[in-house]
Short mmCIF file of C-alpha atoms in Angstrom, two decimals:
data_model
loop_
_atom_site.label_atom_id
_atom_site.label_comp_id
_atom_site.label_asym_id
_atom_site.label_seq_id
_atom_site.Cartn_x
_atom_site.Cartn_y
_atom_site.Cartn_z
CA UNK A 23 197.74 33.50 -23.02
CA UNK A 24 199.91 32.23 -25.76
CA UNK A 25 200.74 29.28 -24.52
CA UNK A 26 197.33 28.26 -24.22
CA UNK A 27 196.41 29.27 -27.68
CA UNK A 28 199.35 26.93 -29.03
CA UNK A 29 198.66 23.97 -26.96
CA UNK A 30 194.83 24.42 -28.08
CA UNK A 31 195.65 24.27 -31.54
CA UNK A 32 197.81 21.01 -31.03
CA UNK A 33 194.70 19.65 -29.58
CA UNK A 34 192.78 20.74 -32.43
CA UNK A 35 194.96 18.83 -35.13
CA UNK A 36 195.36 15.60 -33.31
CA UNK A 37 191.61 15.57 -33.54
CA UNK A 38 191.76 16.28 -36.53
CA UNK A 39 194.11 13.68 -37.53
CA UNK A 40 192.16 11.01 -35.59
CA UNK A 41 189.03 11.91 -37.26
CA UNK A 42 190.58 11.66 -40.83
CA UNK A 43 192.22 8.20 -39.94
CA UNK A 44 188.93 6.95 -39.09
CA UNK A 45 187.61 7.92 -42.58
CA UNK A 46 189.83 6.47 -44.88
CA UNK A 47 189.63 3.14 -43.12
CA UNK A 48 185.63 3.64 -43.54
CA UNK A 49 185.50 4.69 -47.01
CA UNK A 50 188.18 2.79 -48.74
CA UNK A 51 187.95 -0.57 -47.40
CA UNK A 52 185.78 -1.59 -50.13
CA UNK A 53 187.36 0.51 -52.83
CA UNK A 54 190.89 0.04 -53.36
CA UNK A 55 191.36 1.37 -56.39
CA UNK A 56 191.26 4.92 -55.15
CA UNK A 57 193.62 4.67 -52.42
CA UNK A 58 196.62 7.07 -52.12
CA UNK A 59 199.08 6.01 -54.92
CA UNK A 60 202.66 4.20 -53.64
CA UNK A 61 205.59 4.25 -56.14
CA UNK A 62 207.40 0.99 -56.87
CA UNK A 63 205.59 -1.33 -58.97
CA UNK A 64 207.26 -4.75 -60.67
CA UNK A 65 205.96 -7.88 -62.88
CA UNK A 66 207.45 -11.05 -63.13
CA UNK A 67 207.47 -11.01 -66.55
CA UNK A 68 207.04 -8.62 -69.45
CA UNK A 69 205.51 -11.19 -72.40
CA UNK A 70 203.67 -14.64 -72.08
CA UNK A 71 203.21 -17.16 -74.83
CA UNK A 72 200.49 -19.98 -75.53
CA UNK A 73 200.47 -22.48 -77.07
CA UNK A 74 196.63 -22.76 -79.77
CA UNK A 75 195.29 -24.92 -77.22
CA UNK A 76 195.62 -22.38 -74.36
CA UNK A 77 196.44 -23.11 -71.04
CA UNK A 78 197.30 -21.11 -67.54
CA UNK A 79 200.47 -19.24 -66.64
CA UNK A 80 201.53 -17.28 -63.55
CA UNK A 81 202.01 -13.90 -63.57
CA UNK A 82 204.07 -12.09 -60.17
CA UNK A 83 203.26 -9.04 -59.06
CA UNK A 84 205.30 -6.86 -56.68
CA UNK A 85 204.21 -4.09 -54.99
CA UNK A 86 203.47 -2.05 -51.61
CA UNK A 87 200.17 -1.11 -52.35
CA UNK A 88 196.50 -1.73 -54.73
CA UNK A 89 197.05 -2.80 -57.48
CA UNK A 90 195.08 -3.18 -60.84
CA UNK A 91 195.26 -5.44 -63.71
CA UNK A 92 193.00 -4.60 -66.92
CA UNK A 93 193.15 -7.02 -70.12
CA UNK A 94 192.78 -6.13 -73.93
CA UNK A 95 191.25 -8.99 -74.89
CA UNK A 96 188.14 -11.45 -74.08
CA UNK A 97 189.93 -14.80 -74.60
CA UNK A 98 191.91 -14.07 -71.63
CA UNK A 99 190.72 -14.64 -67.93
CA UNK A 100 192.09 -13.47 -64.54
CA UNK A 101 191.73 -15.07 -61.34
CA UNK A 102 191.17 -11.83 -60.20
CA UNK A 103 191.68 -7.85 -61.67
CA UNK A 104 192.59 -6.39 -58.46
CA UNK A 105 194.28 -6.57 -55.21
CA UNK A 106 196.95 -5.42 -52.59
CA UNK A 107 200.88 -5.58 -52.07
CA UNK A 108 202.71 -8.55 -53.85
CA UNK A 109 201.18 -12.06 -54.94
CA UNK A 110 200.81 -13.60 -57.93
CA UNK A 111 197.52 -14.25 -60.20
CA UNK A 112 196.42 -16.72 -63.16
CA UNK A 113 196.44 -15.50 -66.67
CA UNK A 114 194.21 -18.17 -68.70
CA UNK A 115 193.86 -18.69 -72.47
CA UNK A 116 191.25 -19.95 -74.61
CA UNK A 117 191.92 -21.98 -77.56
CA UNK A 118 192.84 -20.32 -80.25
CA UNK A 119 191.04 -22.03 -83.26
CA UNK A 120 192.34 -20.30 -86.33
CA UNK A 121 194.57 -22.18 -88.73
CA UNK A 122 196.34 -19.25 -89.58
CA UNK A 123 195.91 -15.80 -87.62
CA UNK A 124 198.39 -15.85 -84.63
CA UNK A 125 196.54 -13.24 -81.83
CA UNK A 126 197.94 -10.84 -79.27
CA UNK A 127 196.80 -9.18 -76.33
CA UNK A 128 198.32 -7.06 -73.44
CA UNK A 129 197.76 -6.92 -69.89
CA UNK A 130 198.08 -3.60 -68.02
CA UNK A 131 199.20 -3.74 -63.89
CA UNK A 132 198.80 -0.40 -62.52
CA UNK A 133 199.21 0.78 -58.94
CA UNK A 134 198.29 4.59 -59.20
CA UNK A 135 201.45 5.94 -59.57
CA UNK A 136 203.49 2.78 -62.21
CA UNK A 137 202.16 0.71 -64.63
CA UNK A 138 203.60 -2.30 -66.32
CA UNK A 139 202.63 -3.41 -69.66
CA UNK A 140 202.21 -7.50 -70.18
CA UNK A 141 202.76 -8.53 -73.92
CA UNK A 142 200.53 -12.12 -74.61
CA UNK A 143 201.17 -13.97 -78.29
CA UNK A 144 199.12 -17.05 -78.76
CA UNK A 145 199.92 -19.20 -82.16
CA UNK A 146 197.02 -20.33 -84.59
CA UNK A 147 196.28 -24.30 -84.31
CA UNK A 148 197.43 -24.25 -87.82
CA UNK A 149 196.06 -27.36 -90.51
CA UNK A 150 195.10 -30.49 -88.39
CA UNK A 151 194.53 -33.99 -89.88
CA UNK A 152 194.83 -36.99 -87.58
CA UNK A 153 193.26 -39.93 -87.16
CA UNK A 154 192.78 -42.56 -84.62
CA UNK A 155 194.94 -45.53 -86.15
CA UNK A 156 197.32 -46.49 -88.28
CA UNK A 157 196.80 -50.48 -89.08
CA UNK A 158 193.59 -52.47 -89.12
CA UNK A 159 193.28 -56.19 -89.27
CA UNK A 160 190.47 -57.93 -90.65
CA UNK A 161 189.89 -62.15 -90.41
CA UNK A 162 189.13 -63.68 -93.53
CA UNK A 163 185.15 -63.66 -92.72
CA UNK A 164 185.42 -59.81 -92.93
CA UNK A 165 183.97 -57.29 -91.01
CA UNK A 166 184.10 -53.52 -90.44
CA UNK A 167 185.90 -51.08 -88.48
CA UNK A 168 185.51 -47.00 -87.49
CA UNK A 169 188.20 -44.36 -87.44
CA UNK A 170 187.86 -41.74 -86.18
CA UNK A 171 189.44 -38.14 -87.91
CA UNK A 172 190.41 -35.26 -85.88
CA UNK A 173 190.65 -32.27 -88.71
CA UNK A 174 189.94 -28.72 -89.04
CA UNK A 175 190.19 -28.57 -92.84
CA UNK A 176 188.16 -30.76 -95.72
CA UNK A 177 189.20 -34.55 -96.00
CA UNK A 178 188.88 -37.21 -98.21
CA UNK A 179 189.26 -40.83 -97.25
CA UNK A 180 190.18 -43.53 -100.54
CA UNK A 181 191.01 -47.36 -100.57
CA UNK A 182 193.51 -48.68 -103.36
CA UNK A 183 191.97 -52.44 -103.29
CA UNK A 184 188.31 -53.43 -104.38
CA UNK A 185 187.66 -55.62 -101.27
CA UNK A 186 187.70 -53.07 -99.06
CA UNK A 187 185.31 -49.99 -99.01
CA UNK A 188 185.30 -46.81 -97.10
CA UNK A 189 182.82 -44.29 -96.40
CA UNK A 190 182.62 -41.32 -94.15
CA UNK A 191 180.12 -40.82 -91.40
CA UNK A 192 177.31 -38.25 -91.79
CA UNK A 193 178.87 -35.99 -88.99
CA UNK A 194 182.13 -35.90 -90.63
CA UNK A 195 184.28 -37.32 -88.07
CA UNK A 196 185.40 -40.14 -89.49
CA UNK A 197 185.07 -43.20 -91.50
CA UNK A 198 184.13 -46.85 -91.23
CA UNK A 199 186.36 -49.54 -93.37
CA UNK A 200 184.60 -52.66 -94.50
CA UNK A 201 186.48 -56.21 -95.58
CA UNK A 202 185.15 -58.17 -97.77
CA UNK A 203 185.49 -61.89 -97.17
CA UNK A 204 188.68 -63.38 -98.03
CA UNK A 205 187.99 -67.11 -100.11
CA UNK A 206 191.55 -66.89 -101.39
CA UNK A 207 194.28 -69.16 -99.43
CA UNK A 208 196.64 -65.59 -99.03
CA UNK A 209 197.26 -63.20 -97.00
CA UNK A 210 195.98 -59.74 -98.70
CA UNK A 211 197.05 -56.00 -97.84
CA UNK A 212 195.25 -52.81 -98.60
CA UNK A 213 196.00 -49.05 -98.23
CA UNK A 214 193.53 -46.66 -96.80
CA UNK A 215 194.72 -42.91 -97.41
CA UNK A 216 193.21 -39.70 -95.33
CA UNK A 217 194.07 -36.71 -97.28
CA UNK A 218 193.24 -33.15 -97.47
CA UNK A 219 194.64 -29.21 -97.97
CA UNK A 220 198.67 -30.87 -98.45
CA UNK A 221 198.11 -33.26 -95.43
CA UNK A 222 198.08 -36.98 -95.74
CA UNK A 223 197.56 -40.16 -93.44
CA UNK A 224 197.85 -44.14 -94.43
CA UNK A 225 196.23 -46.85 -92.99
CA UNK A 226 197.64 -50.40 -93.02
CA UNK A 227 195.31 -52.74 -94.13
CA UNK A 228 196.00 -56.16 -93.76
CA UNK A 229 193.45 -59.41 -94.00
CA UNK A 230 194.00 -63.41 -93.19
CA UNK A 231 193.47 -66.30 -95.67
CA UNK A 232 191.27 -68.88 -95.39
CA UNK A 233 192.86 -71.80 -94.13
CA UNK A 234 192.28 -74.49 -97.01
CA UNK A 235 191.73 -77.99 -96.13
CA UNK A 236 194.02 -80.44 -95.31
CA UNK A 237 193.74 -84.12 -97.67
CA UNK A 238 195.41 -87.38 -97.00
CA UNK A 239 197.31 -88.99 -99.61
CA UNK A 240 195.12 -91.77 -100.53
CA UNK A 241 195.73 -95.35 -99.18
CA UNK A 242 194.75 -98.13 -101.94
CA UNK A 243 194.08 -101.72 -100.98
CA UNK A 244 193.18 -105.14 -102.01
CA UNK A 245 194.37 -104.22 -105.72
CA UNK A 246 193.29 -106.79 -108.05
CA UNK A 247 193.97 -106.70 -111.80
CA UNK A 248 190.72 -104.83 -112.55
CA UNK A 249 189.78 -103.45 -109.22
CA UNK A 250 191.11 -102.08 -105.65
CA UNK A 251 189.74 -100.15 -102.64
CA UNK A 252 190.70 -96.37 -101.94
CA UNK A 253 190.42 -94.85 -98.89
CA UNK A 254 191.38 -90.96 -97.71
CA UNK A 255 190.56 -88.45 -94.98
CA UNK A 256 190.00 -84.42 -95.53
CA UNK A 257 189.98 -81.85 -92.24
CA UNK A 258 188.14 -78.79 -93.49
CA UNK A 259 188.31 -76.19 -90.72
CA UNK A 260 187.03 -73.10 -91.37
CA UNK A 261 185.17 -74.00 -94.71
CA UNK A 262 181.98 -76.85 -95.49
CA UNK A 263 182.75 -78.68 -97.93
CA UNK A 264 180.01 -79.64 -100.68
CA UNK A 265 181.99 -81.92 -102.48
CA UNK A 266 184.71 -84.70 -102.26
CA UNK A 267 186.02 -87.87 -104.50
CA UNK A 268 189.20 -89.33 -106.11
CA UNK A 269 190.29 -88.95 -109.79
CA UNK A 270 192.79 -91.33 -111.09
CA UNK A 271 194.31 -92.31 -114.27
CA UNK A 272 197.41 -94.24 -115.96
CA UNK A 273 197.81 -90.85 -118.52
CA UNK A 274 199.22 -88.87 -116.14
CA UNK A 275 201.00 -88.60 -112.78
CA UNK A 276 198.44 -85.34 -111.82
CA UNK A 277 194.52 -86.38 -112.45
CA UNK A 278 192.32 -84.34 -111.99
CA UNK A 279 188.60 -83.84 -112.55
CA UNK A 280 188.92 -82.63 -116.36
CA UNK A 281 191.42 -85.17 -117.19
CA UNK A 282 191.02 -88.49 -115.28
CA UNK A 283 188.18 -90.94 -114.17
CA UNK A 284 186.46 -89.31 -111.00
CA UNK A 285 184.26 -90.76 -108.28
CA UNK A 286 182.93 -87.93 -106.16
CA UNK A 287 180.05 -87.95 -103.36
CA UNK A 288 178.13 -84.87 -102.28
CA UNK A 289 178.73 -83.39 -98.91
CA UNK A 290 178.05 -80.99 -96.06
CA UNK A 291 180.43 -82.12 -93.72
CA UNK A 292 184.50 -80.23 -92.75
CA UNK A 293 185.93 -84.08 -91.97
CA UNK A 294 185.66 -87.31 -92.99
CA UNK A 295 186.97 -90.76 -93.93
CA UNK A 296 185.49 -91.67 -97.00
CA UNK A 297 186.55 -95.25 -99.24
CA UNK A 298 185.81 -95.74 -102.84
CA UNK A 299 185.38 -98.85 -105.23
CA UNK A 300 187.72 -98.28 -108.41
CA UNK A 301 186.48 -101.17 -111.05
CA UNK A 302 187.69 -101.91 -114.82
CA UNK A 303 191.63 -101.04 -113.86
CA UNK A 304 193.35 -102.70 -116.79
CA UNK A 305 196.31 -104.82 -115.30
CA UNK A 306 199.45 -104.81 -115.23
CA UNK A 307 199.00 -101.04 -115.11
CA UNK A 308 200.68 -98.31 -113.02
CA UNK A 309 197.54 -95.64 -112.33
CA UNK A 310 197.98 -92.34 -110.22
CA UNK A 311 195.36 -91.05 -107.75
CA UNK A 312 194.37 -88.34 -106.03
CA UNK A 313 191.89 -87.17 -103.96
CA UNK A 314 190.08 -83.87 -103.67
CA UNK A 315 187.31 -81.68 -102.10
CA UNK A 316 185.27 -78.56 -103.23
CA UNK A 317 184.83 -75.59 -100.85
CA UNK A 318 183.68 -71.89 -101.36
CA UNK A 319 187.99 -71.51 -102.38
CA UNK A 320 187.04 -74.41 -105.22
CA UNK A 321 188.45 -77.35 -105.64
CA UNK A 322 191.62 -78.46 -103.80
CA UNK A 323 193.58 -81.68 -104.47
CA UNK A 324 195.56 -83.51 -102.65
CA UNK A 325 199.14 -85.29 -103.04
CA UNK A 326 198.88 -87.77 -105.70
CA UNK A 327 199.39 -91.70 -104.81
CA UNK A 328 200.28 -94.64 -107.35
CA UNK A 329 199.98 -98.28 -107.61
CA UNK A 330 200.16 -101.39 -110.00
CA UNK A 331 197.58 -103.69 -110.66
CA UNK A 332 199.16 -107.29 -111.33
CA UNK A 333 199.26 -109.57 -113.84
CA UNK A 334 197.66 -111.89 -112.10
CA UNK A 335 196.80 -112.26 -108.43
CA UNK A 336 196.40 -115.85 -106.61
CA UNK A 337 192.40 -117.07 -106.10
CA UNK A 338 191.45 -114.75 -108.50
CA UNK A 339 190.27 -117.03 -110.87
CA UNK A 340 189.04 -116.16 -114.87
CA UNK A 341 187.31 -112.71 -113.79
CA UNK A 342 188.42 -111.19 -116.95
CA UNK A 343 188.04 -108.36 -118.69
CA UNK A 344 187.97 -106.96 -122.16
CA UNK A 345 191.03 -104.68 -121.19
CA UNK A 346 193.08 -107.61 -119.76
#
């Protein structure tokens, strides 16, 4: 009778066991986190660090069992907060936009039984003043250009030279740098400065000359005792040129319009070829002449030429005059 009572109640608990097996695979499938506790828990690392800008890191996780992972702070994200036996999971970090406040967080892996503690430091993104470029260059004609300005602080944006102007845009992210036209015959160079809260940027500024026109020396022919034929050629081209003539004289080895005899013809042509009459030369005379045009850069003269008028010339006959 005994024996039958004993193997009855092995019957009983193998049923019994069965029937609870059955359960926990039923009622915990879904819910993990209240499964029977296994000792031995491990992390591949006890502190991160980000950078301001953020980024993603790895974080290992060893153990048997569920596991858990609960974070302190909002501008962290998991690829996931939960799961089973060993793997490893995405820690993610916003960008930290302070300029001064460093921030900290931890991460707590739990599975039941352990828990491991995650330190995460992130630094500030600290004073920032860039900009997009570090040398402009302007033709002569002008012209504008935009920077842009990266900042998280006030800025200011100055020019050290009159000719060029700067001026911020209404959204505050940058600037736009304006040339005036150059109508000098040099090369000019400007400073643009970026500045604000200690920080500091410079901007190269560089602009072409105009490229003056080119004159001829002047060619003189069929000289006579009182009179001769000039001829020279001017190439003007980036500028029209309104003006152009010869001045010439015997006072001095550099006439010009203020001190010598002038001929001059109105123009609005860059090139030409143009031949003047000179009349009442005194003979026997050395004279000096040179030719010249007027542009927007002013008035530009040429290398000078000289010649001698004669005493007397053959076949000229008695054309006299008073200054012979």
């Amino acid at each position: 009778m005994k024996k039958k009572s004993v193997h009855l109640i092995y019957v009983v608990a193998a049923c019994l066991m069965a029937s609870c097996s059955s359960t926990w695979d039923d009622q915990y499938a879904d819910t993990p986190f209240e499964a029977v506790a296994i000792s031995g828990l491990s992390v591949g690392s006890d502190s991160m660090e980000f950078g301001y800008d953020g980024g993603t890191q790895q974080l290992a996780i060893t153990t048997e069992g569920y596991w858990t992972v609960a974070s302190s702070a909002g501008w962290l994200q998991l690829s996931t907060n939960h799961g089973k036996g060993s793997t490893a999971i995405s820690i993610s970090a916003s960008a930290n936009t302070s300029t001064t406040q460093t921030r900290s967080a931890t991460l707590t892996v739990s599975n039941g039984a352990d828990s491991r503690t995650v330190s995460i430091m992130q630094e500030a993104v600290g004073e920032q003043l860039e900009v997009s470029v570090v040398e402009l260059s302007f033709p002569y004609t002008g012209g504008s250009s935009d920077v842009r300005v990266t900042a998280n602080i006030g800025w200011t944006v100055s020019s050290d030279a009159s000719w060029l102007k700067v001026s911020k845009n209404a959204e505050g992210t940058g600037f736009s740098v304006n040339a005036q036209q150059n109508i000098g015959t040099q090369e000019r160079h400007a400073t643009v400065t970026v500045q604000g809260s200690g920080l500091s940027h410079t901007i190269s500024v560089s602009q072409t000359a105009v490229m003056a026109p080119t004159i001829s020396i002047p060619t003189v022919t069929n000289i006579n005792k009182h009179t001769a034929d000039c001829q020279f050629s001017f190439t003007s081209a980036e500028l029209d040129v309104t003006e152009y003539g010869i001045c010439y004289s015997s006072q001095t080895s550099s006439p010009d319009k203020g001190n010598a005899q002038t001929l001059g013809q109105q123009s609005s042509d860059r090139s030409g070829n143009p031949s003047f009459a000179l009349t009442e030369l005194t003979s026997k005379t050395i004279y000096y002449i040179r030719a010249y045009v007027v542009t927007a850069l002013g008035t530009q003269y040429g290398e000078a030429a000289q010649f001698t008028t004669p005493s007397a010339v053959p076949n000229e006959g008695d054309n006299q005059t008073p200054n012979d």
